[in-house]
JSON list of C-alpha atoms in Angstrom, two decimals:
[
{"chain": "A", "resi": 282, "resn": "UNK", "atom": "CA", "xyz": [-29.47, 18.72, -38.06]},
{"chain": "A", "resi": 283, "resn": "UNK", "atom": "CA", "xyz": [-29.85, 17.22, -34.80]},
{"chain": "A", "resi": 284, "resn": "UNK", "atom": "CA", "xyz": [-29.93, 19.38, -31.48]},
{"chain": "A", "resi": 285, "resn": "UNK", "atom": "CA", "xyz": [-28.73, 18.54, -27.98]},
{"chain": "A", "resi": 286, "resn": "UNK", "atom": "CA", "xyz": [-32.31, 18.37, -26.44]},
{"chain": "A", "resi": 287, "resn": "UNK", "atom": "CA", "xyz": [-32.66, 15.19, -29.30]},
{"chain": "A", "resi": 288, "resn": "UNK", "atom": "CA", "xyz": [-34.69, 17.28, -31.84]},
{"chain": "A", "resi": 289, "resn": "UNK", "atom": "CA", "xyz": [-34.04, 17.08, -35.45]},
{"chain": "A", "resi": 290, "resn": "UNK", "atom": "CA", "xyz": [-34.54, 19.69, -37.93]},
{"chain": "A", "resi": 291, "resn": "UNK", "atom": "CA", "xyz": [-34.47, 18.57, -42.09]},
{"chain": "A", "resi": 292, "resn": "UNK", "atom": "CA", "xyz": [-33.17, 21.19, -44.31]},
{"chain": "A", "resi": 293, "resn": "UNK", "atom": "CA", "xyz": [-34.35, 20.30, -47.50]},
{"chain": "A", "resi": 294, "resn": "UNK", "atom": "CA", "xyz": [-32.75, 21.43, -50.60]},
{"chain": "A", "resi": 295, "resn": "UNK", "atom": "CA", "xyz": [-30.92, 23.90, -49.01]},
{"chain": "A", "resi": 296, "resn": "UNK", "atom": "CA", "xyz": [-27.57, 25.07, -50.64]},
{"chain": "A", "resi": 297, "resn": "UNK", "atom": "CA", "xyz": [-25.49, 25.90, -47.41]},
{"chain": "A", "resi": 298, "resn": "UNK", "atom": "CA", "xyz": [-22.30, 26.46, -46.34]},
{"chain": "A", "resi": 299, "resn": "UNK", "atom": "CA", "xyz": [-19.67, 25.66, -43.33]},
{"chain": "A", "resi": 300, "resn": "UNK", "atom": "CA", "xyz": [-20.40, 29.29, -41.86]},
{"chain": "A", "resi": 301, "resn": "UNK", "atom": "CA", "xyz": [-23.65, 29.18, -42.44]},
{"chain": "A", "resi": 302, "resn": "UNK", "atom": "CA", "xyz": [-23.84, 25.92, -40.93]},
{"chain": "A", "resi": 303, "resn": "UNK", "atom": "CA", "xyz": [-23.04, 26.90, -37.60]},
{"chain": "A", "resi": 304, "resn": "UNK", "atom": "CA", "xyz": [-24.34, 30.37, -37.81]},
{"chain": "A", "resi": 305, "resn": "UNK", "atom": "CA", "xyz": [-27.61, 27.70, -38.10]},
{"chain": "A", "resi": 306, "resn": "UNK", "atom": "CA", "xyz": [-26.56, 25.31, -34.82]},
{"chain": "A", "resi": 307, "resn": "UNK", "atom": "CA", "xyz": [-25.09, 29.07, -32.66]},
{"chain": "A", "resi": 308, "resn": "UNK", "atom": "CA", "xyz": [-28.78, 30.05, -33.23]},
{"chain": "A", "resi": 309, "resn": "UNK", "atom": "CA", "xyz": [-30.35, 27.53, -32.08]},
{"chain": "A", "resi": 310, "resn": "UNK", "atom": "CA", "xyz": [-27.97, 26.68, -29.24]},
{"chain": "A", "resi": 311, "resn": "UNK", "atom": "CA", "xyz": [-28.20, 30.03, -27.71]},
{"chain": "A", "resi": 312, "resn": "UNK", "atom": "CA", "xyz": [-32.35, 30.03, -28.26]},
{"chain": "A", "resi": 313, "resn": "UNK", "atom": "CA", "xyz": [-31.70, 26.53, -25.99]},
{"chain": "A", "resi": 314, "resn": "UNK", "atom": "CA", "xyz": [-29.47, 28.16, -23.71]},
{"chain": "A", "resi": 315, "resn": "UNK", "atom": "CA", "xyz": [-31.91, 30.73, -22.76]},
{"chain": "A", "resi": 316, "resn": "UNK", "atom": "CA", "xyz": [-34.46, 28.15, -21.59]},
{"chain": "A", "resi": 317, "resn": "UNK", "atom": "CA", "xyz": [-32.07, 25.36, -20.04]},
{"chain": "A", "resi": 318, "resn": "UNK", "atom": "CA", "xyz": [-29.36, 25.63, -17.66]},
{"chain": "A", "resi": 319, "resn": "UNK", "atom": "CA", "xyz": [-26.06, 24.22, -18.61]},
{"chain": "A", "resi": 320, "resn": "UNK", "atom": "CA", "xyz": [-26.52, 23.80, -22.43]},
{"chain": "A", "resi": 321, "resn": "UNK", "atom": "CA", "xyz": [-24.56, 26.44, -23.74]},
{"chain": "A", "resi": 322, "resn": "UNK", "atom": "CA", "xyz": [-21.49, 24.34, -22.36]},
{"chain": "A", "resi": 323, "resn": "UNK", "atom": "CA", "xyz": [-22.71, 21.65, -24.69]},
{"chain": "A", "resi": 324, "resn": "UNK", "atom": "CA", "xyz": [-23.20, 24.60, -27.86]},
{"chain": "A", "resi": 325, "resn": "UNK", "atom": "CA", "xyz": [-19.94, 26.01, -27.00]},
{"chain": "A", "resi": 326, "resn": "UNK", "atom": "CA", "xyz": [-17.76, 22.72, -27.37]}
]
């Protein structure tokens, strides 16, 4: 998984699924959002 401030997470061996997918990139998104300005325009799209 890569994130909009260019950091990549590796999920290894993990058995996930669509929702849990972005339940996954939502959490991280709004942990960015918190800290930068603007980003959660980028998480929300």
């Amino acid at each position: 998984m890569e994130l909009d401030n260019g950091k990549t997470f590796h999920f290894y061996n993990w058995q996930l699924d669509d929702e849990t997918q972005s339940a996954i990139s939502k959490m991280y998104c709004n942990k960015l959002a918190n800290k930068i300005e603007n980003i959660s325009d980028k998480c929300n799209a």
